[in-house]
Coordinates of C-alpha atoms in Angstrom, one line a residue:
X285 CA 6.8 -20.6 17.3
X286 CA 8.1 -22.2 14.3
X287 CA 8.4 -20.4 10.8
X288 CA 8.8 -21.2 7.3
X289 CA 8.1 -19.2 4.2
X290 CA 6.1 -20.6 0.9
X291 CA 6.1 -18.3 -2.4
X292 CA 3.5 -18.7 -5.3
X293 CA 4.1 -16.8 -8.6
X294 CA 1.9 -15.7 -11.1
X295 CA 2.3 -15.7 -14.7
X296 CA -0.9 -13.8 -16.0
X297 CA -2.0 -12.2 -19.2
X298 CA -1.4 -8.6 -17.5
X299 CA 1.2 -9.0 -14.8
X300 CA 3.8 -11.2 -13.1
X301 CA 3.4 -11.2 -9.3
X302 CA 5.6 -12.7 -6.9
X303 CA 3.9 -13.7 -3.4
X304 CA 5.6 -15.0 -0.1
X305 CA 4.1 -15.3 3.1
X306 CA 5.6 -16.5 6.5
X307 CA 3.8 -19.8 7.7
X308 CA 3.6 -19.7 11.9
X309 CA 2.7 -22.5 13.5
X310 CA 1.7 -22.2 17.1
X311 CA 0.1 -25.2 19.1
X312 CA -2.9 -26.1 16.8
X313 CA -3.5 -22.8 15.0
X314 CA -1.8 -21.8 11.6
X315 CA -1.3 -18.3 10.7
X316 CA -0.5 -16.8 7.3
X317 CA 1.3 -13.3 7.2
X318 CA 2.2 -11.8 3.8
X319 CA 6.2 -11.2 4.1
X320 CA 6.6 -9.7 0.9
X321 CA 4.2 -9.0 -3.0
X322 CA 6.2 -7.8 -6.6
X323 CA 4.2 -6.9 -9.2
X324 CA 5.8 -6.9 -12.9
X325 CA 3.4 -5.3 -15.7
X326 CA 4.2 -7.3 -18.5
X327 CA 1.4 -7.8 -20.6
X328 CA 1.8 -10.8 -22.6
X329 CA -1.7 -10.5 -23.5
X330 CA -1.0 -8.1 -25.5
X331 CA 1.1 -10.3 -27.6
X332 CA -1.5 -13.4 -27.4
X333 CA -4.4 -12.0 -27.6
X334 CA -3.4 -9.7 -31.2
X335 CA -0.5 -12.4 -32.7
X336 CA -1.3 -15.9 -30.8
X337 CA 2.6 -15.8 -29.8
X338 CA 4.8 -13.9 -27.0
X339 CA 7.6 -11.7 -28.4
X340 CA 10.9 -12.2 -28.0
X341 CA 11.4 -9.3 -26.5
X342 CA 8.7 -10.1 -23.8
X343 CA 10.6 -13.5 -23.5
X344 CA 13.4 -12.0 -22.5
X345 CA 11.5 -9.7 -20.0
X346 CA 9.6 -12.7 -18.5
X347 CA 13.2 -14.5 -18.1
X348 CA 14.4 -11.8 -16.4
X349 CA 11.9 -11.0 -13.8
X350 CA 11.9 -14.9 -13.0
X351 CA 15.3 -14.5 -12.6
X352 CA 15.2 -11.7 -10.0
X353 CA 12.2 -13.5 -8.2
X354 CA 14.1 -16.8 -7.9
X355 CA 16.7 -14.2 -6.5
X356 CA 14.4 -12.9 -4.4
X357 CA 13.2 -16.4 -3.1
X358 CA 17.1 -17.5 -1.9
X359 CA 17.5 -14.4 -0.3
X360 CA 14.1 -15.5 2.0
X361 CA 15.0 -18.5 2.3
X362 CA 11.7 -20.0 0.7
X363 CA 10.6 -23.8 1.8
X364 CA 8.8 -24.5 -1.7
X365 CA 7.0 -22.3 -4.3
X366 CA 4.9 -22.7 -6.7
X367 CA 4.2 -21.0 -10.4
X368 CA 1.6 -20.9 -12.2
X369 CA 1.1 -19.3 -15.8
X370 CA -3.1 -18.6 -17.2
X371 CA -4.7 -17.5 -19.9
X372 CA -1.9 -15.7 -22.2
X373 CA 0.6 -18.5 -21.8
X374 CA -2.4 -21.2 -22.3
X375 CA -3.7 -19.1 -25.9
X376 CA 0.2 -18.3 -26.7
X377 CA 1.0 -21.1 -29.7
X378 CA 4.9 -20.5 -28.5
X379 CA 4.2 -21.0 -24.9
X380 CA 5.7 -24.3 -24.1
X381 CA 8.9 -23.4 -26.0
X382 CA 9.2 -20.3 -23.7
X383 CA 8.8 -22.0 -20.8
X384 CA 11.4 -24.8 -21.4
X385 CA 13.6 -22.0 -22.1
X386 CA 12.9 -19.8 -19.3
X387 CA 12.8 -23.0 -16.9
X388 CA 16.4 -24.0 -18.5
X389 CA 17.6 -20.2 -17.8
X390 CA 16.1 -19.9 -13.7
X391 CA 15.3 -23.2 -12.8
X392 CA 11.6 -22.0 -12.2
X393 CA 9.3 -24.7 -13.0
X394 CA 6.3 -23.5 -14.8
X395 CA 2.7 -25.3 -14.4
X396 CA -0.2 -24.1 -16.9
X397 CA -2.8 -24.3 -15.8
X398 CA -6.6 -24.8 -16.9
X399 CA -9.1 -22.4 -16.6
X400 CA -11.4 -25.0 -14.2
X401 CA -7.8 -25.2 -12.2
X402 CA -7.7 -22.0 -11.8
X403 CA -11.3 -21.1 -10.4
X404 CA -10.1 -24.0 -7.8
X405 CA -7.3 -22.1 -6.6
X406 CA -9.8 -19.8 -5.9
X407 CA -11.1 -21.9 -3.9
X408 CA -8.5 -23.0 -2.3
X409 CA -7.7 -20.0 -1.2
X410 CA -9.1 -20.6 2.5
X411 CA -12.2 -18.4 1.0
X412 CA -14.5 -20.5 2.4
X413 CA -13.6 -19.6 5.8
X414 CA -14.6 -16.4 5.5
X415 CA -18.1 -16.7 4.2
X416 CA -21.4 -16.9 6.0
X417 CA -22.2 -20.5 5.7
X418 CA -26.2 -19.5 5.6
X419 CA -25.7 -16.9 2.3
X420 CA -24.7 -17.8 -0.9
X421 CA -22.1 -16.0 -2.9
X422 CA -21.0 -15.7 -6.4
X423 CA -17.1 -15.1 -6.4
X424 CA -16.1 -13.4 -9.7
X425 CA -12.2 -13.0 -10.6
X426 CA -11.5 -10.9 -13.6
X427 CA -8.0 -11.4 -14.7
X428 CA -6.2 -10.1 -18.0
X429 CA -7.3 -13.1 -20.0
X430 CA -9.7 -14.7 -18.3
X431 CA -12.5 -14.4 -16.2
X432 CA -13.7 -17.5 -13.2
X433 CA -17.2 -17.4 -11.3
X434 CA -17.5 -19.6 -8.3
X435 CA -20.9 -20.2 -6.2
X436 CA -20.6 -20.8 -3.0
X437 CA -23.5 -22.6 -1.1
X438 CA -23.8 -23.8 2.8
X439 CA -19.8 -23.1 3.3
X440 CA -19.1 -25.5 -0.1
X441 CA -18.2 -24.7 -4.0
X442 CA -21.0 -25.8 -5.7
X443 CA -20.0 -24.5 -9.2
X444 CA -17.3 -23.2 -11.1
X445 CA -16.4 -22.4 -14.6
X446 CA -13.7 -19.7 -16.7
X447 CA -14.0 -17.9 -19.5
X448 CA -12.1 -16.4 -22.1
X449 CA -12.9 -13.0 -21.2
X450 CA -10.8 -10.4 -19.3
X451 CA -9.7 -7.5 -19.3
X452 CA -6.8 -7.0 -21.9
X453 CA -8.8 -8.8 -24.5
X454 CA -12.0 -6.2 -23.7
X455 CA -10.2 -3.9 -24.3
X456 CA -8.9 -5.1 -27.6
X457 CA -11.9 -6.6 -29.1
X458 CA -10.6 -9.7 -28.8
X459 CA -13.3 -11.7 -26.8
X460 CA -14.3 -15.0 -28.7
X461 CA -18.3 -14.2 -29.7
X462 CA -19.3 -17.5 -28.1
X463 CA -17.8 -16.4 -24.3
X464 CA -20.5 -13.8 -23.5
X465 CA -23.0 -16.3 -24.1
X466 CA -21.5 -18.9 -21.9
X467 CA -21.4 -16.4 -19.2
X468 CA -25.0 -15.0 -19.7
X469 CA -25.9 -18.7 -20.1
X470 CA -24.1 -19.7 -16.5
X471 CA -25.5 -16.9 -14.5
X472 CA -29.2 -17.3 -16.0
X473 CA -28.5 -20.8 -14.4
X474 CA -27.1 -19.8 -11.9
X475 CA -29.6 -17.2 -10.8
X476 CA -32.7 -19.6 -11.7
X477 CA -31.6 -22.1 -9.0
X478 CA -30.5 -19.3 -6.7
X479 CA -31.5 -16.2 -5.1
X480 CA -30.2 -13.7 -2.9
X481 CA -27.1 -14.0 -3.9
X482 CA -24.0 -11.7 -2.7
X483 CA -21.3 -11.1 -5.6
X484 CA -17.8 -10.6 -4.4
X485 CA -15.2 -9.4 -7.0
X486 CA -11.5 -9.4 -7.5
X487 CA -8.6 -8.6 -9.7
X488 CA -6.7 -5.8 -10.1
X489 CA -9.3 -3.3 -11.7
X490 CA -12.1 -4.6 -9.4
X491 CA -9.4 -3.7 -6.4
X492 CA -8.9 0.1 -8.4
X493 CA -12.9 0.2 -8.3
X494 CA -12.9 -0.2 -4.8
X495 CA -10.0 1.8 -4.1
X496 CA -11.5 5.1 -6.2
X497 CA -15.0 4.6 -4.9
X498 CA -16.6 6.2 -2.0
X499 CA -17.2 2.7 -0.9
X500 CA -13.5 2.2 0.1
X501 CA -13.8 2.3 4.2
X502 CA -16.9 -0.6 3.9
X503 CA -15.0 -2.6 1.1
X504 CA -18.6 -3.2 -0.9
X505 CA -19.9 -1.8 -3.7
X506 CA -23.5 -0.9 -4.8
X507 CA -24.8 -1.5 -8.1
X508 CA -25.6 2.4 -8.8
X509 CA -21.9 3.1 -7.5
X510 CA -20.6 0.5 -9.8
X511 CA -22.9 2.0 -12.6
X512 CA -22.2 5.6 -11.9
X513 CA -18.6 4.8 -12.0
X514 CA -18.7 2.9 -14.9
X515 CA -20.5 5.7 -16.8
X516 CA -17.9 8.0 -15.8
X517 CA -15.0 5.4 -17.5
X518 CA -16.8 4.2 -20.8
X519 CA -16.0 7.5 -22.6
X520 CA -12.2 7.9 -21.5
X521 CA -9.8 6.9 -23.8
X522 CA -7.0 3.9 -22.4
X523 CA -4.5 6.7 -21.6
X524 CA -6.7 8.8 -20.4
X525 CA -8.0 6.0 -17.8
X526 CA -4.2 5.5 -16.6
X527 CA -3.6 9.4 -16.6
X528 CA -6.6 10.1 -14.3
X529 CA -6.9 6.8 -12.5
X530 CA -3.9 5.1 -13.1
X531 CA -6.2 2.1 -14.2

């Protein structure tokens, strides 16, 4: 059985993650098996979403843990990789400086991409494959910076679309006032052509939800648990959240 090993890294608003799976080929069947997931909390966002430009002292930070992952992706022996940087390094007015300068420092090269590009990863993501071909879902990935909805219909993507709305810049008040009309606008569309429709979420604080839930064995979420928890967050504090959740 042959093997080779592909990486992907991602360059988000929150975090930096570094992602390499073995690739094994047998006959006519193609399995993908996670070798290997880094997660750097960075928080550009941070940055972006208050001053429209990254630091230079998360520069240096973001060169560094490419660095190690370029490291890390010798030492595996990767085929080919990809990068990819979202929302934060979109917004950041700085952000194509950085990257020539980090690219000239690791060799990574550095694709940003769109927010439309983005919700087609999703996608492409072999998702499909795992859905009922007969229900339709609404795939929802809250990121730091941005947020992309995906419906899927008879096994295909019928729709997709991101928004500038995540988490870091919820938490910050830095939403643009337009963005939670285009999303109320979308699924009011959405929902008028549609019913019965299953919602599946993801990101890191939709994982915590699940993870923290009673839910966690069965993976789904109801909308009183999602509530009831929600209730339970609205009145902590941000440190208090990372104290007694570590959210």
């Amino acid at each position: 059985m042959e093997t080779i090993k592909f990486a992907a890294i991602d360059i988000g608003s929150n975090a930096i993650r570094l992602l390499i799976k073995n690739i094994l080929e047998d006959t006519n069947t193609i399995y993908f098996k996670k070798s290997s997931l880094i997660r750097v909390p960075i928080r550009l966002g941070e940055d972006v979403f208050n001053k429209q430009y990254i630091s230079k002292e998360k520069e240096k930070y973001l060169a560094k843990s490419l660095a190690a992952f370029r490291n890390l992706m010798t030492v595996h022996n990767i085929t080919s990789y990809r990068a990819c940087a979202t929302s934060a390094m979109r917004d950041a007015k700085n952000g194509s400086d950085i990257i020539k300068r980090i690219t000239q420092k690791t060799g990574i090269q550095i694709d940003v991409i769109t927010g439309k590009e983005e919700a087609l990863i999703v996608f492409e993501n072999r998702i499909a494959e795992m859905l009922d071909a007969k229900k339709k879902y609404l795939y929802v990935d809250v990121g730091g910076g941005s947020t992309e909805i995906s419906l899927f219909e008879r096994g295909k993507c019928q729709y997709s679309a991101s928004f500038n709305l995540g988490t870091l810049r919820l938490r910050d008040n830095k939403v643009p006032k337009n963005e939670f009309i285009r999303l109320k606008e979308s699924l009011l569309d959405i929902c008028s052509e549609s019913d019965n429709i299953e919602i599946i979420g993801s990101g890191g604080n939709i994982n915590r939800f699940i993870k923290l839930s009673s839910s966690r064995k069965r993976k789904k979420l109801t909308y009183h648990e999602f509530k009831t928890f929600f209730d339970e967050l609205s009145p902590l504090s941000n440190e208090e959240r990372m104290i007694k959740y570590d959210m």
